[in-house]
CSV table of C-alpha atoms and ligand atoms in Angstrom, one decimal:
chain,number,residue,atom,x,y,z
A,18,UNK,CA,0.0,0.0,0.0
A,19,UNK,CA,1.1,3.7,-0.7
A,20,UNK,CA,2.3,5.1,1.9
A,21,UNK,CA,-0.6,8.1,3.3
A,22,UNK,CA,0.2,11.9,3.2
A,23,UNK,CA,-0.8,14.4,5.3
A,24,UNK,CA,0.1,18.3,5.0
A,25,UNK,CA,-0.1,20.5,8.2
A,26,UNK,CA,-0.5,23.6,8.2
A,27,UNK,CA,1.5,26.1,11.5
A,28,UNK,CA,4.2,24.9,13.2
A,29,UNK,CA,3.3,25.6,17.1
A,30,UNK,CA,2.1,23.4,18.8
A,31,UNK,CA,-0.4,22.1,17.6
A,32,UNK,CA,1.0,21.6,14.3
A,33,UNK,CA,4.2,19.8,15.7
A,34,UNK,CA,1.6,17.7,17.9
A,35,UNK,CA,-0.8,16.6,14.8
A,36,UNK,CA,3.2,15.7,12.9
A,37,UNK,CA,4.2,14.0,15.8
A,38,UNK,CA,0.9,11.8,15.7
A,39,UNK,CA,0.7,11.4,12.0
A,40,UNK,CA,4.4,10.2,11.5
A,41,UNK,CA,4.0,7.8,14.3
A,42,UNK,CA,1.3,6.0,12.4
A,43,UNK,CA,3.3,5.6,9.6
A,44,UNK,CA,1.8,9.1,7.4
A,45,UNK,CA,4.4,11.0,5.3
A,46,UNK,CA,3.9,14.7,6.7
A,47,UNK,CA,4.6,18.3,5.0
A,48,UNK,CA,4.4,20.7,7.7
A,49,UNK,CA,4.1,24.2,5.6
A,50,UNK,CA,4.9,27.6,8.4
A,51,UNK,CA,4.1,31.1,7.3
A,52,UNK,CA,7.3,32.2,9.5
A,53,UNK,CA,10.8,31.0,9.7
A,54,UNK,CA,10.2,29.6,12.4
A,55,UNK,CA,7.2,29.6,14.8
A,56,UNK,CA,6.3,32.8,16.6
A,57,UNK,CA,2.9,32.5,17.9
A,58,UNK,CA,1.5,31.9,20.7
A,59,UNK,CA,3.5,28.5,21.4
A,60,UNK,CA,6.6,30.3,21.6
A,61,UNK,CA,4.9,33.6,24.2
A,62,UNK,CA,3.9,31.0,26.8
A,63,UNK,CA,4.8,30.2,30.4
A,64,UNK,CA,6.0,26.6,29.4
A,65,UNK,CA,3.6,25.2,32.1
A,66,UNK,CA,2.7,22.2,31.2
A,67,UNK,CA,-0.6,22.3,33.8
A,68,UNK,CA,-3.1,19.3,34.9
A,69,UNK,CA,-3.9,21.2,37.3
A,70,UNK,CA,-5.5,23.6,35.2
A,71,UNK,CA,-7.8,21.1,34.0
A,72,UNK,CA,-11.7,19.4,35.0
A,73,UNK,CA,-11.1,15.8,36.3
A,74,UNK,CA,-11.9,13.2,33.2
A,75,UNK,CA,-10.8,13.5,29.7
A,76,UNK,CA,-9.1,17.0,29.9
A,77,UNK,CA,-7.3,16.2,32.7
A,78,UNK,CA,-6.1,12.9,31.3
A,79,UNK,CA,-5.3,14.5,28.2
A,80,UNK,CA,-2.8,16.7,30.1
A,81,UNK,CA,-1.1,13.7,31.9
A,82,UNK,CA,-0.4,12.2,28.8
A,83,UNK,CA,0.5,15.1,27.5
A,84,UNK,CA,2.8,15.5,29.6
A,85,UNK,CA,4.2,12.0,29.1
A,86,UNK,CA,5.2,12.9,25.5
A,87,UNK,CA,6.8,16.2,26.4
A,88,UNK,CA,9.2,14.5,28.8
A,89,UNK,CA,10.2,11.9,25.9
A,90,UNK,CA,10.6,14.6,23.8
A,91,UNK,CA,12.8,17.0,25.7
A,92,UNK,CA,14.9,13.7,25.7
A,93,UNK,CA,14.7,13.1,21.8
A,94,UNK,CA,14.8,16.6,21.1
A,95,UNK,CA,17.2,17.7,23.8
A,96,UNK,CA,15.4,20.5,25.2
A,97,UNK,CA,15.2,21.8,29.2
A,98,UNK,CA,12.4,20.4,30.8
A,99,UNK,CA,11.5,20.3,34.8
A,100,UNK,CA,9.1,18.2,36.7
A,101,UNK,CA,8.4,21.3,39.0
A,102,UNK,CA,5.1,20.5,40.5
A,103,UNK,CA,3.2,23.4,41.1
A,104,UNK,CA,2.5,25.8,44.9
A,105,UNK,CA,-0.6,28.0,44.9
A,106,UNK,CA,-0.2,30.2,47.6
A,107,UNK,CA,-3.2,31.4,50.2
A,108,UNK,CA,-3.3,34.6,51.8
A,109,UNK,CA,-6.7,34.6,53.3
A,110,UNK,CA,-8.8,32.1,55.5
A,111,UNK,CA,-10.9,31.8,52.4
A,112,UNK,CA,-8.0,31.2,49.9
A,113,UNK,CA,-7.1,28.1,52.6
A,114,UNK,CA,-10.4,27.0,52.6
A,115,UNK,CA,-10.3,26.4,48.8
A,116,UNK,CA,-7.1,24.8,49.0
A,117,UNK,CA,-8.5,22.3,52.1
A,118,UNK,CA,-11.8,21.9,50.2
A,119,UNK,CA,-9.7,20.8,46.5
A,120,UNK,CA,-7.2,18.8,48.2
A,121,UNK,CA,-10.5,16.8,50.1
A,122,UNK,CA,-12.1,16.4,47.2
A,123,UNK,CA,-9.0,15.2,45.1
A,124,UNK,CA,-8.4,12.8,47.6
A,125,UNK,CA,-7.5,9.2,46.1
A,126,UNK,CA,-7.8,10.9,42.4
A,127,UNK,CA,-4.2,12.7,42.4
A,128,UNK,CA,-1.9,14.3,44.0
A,129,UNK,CA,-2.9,17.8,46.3
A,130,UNK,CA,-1.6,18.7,49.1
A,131,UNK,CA,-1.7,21.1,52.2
A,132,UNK,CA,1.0,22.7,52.6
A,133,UNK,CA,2.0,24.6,56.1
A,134,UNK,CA,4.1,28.1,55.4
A,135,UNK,CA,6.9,25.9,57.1
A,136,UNK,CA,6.7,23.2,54.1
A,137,UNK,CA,6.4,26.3,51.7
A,138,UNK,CA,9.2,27.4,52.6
A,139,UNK,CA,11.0,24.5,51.8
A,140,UNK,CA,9.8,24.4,48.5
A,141,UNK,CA,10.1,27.8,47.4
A,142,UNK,CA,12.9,30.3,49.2
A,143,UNK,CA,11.0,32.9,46.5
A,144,UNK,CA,7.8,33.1,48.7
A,145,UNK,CA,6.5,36.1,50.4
A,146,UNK,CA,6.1,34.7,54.6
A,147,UNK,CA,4.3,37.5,55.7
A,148,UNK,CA,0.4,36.6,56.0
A,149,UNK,CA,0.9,33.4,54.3
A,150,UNK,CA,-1.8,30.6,55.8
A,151,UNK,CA,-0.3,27.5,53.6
A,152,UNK,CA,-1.0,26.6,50.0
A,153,UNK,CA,-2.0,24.1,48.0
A,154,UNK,CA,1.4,21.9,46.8
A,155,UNK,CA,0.4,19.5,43.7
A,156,UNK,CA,3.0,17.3,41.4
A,157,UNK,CA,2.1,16.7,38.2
A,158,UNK,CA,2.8,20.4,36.8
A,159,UNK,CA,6.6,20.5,34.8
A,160,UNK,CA,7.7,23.7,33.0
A,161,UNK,CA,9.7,23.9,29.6
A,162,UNK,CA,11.5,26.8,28.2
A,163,UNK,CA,8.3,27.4,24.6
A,164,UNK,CA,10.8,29.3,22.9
A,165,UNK,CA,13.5,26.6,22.9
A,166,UNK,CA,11.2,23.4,23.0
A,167,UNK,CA,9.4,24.7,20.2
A,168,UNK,CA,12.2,25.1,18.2
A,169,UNK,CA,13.7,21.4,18.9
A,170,UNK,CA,10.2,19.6,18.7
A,171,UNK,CA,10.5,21.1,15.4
A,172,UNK,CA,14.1,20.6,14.4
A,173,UNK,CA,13.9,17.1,15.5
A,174,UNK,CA,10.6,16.5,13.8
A,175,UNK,CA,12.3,17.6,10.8
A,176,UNK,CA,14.8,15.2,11.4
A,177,UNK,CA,12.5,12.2,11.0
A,178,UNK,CA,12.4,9.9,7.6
A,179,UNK,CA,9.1,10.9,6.2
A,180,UNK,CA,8.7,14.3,7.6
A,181,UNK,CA,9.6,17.6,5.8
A,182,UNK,CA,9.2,21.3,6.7
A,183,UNK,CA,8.3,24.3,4.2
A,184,UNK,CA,9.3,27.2,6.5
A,185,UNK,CA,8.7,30.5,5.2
A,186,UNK,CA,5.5,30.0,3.0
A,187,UNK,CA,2.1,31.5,4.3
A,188,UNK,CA,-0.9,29.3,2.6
A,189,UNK,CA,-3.3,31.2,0.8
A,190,UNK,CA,-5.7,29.4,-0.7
A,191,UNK,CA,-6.7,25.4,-0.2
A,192,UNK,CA,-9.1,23.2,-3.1
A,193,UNK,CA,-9.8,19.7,-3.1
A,194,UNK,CA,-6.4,18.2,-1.4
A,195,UNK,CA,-4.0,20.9,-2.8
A,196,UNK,CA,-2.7,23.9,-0.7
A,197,UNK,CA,-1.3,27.3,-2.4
A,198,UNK,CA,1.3,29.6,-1.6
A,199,UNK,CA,2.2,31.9,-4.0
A,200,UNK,CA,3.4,30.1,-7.4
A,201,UNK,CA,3.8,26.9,-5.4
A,202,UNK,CA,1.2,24.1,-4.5
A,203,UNK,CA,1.3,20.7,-2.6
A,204,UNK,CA,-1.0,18.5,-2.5
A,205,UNK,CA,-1.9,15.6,-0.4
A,206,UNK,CA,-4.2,12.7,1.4
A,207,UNK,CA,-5.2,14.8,4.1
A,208,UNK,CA,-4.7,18.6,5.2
A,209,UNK,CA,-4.7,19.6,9.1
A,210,UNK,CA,-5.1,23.7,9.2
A,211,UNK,CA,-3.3,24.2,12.7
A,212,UNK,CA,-3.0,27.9,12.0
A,213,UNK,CA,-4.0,29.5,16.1
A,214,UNK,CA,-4.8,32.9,16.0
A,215,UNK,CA,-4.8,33.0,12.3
A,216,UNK,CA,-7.9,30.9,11.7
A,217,UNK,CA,-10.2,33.5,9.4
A,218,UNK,CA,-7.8,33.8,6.6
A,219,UNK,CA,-8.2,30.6,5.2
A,220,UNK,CA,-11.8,29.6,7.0
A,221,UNK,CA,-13.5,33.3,6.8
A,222,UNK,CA,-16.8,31.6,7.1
A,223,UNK,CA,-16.2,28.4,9.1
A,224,UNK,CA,-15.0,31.0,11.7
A,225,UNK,CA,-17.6,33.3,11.9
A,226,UNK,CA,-19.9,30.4,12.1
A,227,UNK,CA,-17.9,28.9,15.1
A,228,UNK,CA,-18.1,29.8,19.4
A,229,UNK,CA,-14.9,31.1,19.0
A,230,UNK,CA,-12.9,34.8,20.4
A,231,UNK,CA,-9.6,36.0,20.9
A,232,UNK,CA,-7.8,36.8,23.7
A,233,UNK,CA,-4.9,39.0,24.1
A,234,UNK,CA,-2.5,38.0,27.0
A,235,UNK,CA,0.5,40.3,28.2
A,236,UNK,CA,3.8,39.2,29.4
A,237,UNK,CA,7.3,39.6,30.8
A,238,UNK,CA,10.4,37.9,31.3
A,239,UNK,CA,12.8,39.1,34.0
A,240,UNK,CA,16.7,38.5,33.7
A,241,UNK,CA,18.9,35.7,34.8
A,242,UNK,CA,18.6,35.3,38.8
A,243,UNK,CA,22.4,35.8,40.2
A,244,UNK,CA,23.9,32.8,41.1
A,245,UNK,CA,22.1,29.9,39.7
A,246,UNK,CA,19.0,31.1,42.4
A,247,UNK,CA,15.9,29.4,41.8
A,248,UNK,CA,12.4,29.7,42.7
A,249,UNK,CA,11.9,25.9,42.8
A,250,UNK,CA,7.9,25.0,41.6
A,251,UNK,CA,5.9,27.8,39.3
A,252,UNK,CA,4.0,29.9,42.1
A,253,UNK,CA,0.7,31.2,41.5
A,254,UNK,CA,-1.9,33.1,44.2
A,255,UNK,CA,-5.4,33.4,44.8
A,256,UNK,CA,-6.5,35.3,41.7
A,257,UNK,CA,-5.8,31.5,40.1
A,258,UNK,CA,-8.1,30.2,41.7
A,259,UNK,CA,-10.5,31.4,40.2
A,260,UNK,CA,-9.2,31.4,36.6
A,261,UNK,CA,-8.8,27.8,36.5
A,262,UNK,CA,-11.8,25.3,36.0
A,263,UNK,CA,-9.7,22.6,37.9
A,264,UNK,CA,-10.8,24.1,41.0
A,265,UNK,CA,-14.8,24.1,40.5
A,266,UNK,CA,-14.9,21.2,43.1
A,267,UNK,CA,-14.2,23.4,45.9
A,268,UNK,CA,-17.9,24.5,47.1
A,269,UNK,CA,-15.9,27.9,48.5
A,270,UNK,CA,-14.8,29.2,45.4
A,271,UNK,CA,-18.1,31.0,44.4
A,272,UNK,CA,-17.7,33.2,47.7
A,273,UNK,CA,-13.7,33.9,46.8
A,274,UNK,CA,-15.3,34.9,43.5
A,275,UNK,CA,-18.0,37.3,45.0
A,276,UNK,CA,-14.6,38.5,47.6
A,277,UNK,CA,-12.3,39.4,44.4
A,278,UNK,CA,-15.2,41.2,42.6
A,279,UNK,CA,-15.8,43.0,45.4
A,280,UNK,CA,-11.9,43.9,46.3
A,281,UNK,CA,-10.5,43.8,42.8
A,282,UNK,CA,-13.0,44.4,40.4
A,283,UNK,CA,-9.6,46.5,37.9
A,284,UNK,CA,-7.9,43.2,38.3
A,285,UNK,CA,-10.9,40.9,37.0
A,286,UNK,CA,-11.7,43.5,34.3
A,287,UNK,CA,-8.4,43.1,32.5
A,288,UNK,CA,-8.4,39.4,33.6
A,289,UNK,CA,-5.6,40.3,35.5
A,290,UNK,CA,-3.9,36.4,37.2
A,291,UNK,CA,-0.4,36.3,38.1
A,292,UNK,CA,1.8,33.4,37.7
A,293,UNK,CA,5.6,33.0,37.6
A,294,UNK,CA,7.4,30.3,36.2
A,295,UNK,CA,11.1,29.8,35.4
A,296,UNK,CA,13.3,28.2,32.7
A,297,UNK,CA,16.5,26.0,33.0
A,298,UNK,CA,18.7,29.6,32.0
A,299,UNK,CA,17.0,30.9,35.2
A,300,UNK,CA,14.7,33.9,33.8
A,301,UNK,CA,11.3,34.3,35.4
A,302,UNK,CA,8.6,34.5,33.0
A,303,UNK,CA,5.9,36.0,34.6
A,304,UNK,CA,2.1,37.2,33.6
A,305,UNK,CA,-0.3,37.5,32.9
A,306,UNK,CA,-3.4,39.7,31.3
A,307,UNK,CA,-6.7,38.3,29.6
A,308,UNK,CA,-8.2,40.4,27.0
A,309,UNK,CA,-11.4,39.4,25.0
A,310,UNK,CA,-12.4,40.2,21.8
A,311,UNK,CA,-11.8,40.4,17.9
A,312,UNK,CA,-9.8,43.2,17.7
A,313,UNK,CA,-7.1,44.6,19.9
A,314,UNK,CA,-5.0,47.2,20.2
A,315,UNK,CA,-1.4,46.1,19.0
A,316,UNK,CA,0.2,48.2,22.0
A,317,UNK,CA,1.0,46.9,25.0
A,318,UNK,CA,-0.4,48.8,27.9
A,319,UNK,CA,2.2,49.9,30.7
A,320,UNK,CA,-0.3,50.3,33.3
A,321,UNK,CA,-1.4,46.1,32.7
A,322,UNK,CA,2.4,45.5,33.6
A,323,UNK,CA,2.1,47.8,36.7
A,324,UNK,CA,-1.0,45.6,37.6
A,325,UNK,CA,1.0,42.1,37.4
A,326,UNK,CA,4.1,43.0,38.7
A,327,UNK,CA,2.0,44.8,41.8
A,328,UNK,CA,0.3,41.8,42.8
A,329,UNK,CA,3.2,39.5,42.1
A,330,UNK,CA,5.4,41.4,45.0
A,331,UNK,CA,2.6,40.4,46.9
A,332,UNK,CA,3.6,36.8,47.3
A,333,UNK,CA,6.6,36.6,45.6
A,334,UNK,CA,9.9,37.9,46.4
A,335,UNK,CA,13.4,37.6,43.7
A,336,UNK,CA,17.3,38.4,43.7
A,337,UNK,CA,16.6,40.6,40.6
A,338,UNK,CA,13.0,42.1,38.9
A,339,UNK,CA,15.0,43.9,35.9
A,340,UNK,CA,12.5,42.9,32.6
A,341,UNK,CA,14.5,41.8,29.9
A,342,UNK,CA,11.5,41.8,28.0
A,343,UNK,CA,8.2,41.9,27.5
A,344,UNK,CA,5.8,41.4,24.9
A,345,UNK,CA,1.6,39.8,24.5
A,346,UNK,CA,0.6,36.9,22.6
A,347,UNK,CA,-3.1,36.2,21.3
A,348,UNK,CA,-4.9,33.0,21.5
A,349,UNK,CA,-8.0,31.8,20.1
A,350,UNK,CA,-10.8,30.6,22.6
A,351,UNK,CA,-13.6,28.5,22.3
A,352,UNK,CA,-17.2,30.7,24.2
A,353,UNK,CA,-19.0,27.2,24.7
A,354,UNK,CA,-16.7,26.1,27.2
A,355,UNK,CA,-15.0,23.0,24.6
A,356,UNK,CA,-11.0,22.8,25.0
A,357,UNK,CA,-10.7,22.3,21.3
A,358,UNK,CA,-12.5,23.1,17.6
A,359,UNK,CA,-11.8,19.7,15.6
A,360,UNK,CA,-13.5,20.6,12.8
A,361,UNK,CA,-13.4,17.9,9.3
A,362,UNK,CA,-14.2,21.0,6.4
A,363,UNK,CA,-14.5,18.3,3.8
A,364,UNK,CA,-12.9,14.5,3.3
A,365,UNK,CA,-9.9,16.2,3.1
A,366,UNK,CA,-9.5,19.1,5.1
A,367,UNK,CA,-9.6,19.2,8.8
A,368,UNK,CA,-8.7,22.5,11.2
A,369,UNK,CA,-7.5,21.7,14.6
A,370,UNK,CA,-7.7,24.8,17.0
A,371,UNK,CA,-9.2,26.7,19.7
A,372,UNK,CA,-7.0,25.3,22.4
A,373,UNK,CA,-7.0,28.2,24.5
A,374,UNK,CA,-4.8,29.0,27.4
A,375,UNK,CA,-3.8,25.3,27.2
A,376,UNK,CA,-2.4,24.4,24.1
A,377,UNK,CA,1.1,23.4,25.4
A,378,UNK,CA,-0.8,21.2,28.3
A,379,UNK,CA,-3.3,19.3,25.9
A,380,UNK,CA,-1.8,19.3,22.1
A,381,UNK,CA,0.4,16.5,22.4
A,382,UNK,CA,-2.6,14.1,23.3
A,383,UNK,CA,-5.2,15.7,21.7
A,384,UNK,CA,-3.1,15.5,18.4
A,385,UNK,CA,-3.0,11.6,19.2
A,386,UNK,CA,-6.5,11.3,19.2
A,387,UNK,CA,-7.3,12.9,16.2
A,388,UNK,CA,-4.8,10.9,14.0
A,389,UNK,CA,-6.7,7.9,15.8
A,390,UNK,CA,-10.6,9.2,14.5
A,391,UNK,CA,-9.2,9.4,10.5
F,412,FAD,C1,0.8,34.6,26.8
F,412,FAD,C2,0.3,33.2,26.7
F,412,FAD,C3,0.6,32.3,27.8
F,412,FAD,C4,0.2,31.0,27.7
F,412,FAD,N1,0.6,30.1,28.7
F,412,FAD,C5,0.3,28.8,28.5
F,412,FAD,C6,0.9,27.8,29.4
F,412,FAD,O1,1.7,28.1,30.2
F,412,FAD,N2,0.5,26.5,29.3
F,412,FAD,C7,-0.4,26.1,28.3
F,412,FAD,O2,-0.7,24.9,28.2
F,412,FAD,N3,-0.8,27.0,27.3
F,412,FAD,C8,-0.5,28.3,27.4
F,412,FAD,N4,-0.9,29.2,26.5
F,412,FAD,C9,-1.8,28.7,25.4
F,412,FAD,C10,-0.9,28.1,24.3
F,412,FAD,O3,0.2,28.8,24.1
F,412,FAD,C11,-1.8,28.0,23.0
F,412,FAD,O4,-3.0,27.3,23.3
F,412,FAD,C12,-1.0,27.3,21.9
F,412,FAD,O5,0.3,27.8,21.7
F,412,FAD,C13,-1.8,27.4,20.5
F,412,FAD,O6,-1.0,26.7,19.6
F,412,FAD,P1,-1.3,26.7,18.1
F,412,FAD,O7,-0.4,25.8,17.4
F,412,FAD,O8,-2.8,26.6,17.8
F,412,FAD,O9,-1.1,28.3,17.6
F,412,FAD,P2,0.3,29.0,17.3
F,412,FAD,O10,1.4,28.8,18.2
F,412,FAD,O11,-0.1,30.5,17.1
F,412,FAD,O12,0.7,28.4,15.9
F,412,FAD,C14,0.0,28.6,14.7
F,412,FAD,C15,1.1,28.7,13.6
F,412,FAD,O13,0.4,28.6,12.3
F,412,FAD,C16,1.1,29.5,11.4
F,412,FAD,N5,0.2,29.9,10.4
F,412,FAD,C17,-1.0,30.5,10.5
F,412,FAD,N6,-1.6,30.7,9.3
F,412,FAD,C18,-0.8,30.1,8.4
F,412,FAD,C19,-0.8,30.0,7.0
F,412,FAD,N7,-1.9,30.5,6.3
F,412,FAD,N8,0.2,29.4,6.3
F,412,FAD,C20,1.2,28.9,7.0
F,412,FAD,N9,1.3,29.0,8.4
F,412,FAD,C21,0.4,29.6,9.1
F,412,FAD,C22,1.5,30.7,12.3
F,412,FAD,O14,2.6,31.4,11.7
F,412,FAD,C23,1.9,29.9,13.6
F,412,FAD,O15,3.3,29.6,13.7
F,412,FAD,C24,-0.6,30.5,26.6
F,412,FAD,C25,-0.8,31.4,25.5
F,412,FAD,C26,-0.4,32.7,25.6
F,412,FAD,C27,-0.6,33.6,24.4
């Protein structure tokens, strides 16, 4: 039998997920990139590879599996990768309540702990002691460095018999089972559109006719930590809580919600939650906003910055806060609450997005199951 050939289209993570899967069962694969290399939102990420982030049941057992494949592949591909585990930090009797009430009702289903500000401590040397209560201590979370394990996944990808990258060639048009760029056209079996925040240019219609938004996130990185200092596990606070749909089991978190409107209300308007997370060179990437809509101003806003770093001195202290950089990224978002569009346009043609804020946590399994439905 001929051997099948698949072209993907974008080169984050999804892409490199849905090449991954295909070449393992057997599929030639042309992976065609608009860019050099990819710069969307896989590369402007945290690198948190999260569970904990997701709903108990399929998400979440996407994510451990997930996860599985990302520690092979920082082996094949030779990229940093940490088994961190993850501390969310509680301020507030209420905050501790949540964290007593998840780690009860994850009892026997993972792993969630209470953690004393003692224990903390001996996690993290780059927590704030002052009015901490405890925090919630869980193990499954591990942290890569997007812009470098991006670039191996793909470089090693590329490596692979079968598998070929077109880098540099923005796909313009796709009929039947060929795709155009300029004078140049491949064709192929089957054609996976992985193209993020991009979607409308090729699927105008498909997208308007889709649940779907945009969101705008902003970020920073801060320098290099003097002497090898590290924060230990990704730290996040209170305002998580209530981002996360992991934590609906706790029966407090509607009142933590009603607190924070109440005492934050700026903060929940620009979807303001603050996490910090750092890579194997030792920068702390930190973040982040949450802007909703079609259309965004391309200018980062100083005051959102202000916001995050404000509330990060709350509960985390460093060696050095100089910003080496910062920048936004923009992801698109599924409104009916789904953790991915897979969406078959014709025999041929299939467009994999709408992963959200947790494409790096849930692309490497999800791409697994979709090879599996052709
Ligand atoms: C600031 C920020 C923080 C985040 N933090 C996390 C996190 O810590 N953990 C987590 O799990 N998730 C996180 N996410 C979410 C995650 O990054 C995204 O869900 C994921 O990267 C989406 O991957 P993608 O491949 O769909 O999109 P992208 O990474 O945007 O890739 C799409 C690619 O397609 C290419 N492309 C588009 N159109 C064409 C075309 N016509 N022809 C050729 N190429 C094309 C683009 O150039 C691009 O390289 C975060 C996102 C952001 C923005």
């Amino acid at each position: 039998m001929n051997q099948q050939h698949a072209i993907v289209i974008g080169a984050g993570i999804v892409g490199l997920s849905m090449t991954r899967a295909l070449h393992a069962k057997g599929w030639k694969v042309t992976v065609i990139e608009r860019h050099p290399q990819a710069q969307g939102a896989s590369v402007r990420n945290f690198g948190m590879i999260w569970p904990i982030g997701q709903e108990q049941g399929p998400s979440y057992n996407r994510a451990i599996h997930s996860r599985e494949i990302w520690l092979d592949m920082s082996q094949k591909a030779g990229f940093w990768a940490e088994k961190t585990g993850a501390l969310h930090l509680a301020y507030t009797d209420l905050e501790l309540q949540v964290v007593a009430e998840y780690v009860a009702a994850m009892k026997h289903q993972k792993s969630a702990h209470q953690l004393t500000p003692e224990e903390v401590l001996q996690k993290s040397p780059a927590t704030v002691q002052q009015g901490l209560k405890g925090a919630l201590w869980t193990e499954e979370e591990m942290i890569v460095d997007p812009r470098e394990a991006i670039a191996k996944t793909g470089q090693y990808l590329e490596s692979l018999d079968g598998v070929t990258f077109e880098w540099g060639k923005a796909i313009s048009r796709i009929e039947g089972n060929t795709v155009y760029s300029g004078q140049k056209t491949w064709s192929a079996d089957k054609v996976f559109v992985c193209s993020g925040a991009d979607f409308e240019t090729l699927y105008p219609e498909l997208f308007e006719a889709t649940p779907i938004t945009k969101c705008k996130l902003q970020m920073m990185r801060l320098v290099q930590q003097p002497q090898d200092w590290r924060i230990g596990p990704p730290l996040c606070a209170g305002l998580s809580f209530i981002h996360y749909k992991g934590f609906h089991v706790a029966p407090s978190l509607q009142q933590l919600k009603e607190v924070y409107t109440a005492q934050h209300k700026e903060l929940l308007d620009l979807g303001i939650h603050v996490m910090v997370s750092q890579n194997g060179l030792g920068e702390l990437t930190i973040g982040d906003s949450h802007e909703y809509g079609l259309n965004f101003t391309p200018f980062d806003t100083k005051h959102i910055n202000d916001l995050i770093l404000k509330v990060l001195k709350t509960f985390a202290q460093f060696k050095d806060w100089e910003i080496g950089s910062s920048w936004h990224g923009i992801y698109p978002k599924m409104t009916n609450g789904a953790t991915e569009f897979v969406h078959q346009v014709d025999e041929v043609v299939t467009v994999v997005n709408g992963m959200g804020g947790a494409g790096m946590t849930l692309s490497f399994g999800l791409g697994e199951e979709v090879v599996a439905s052709i």
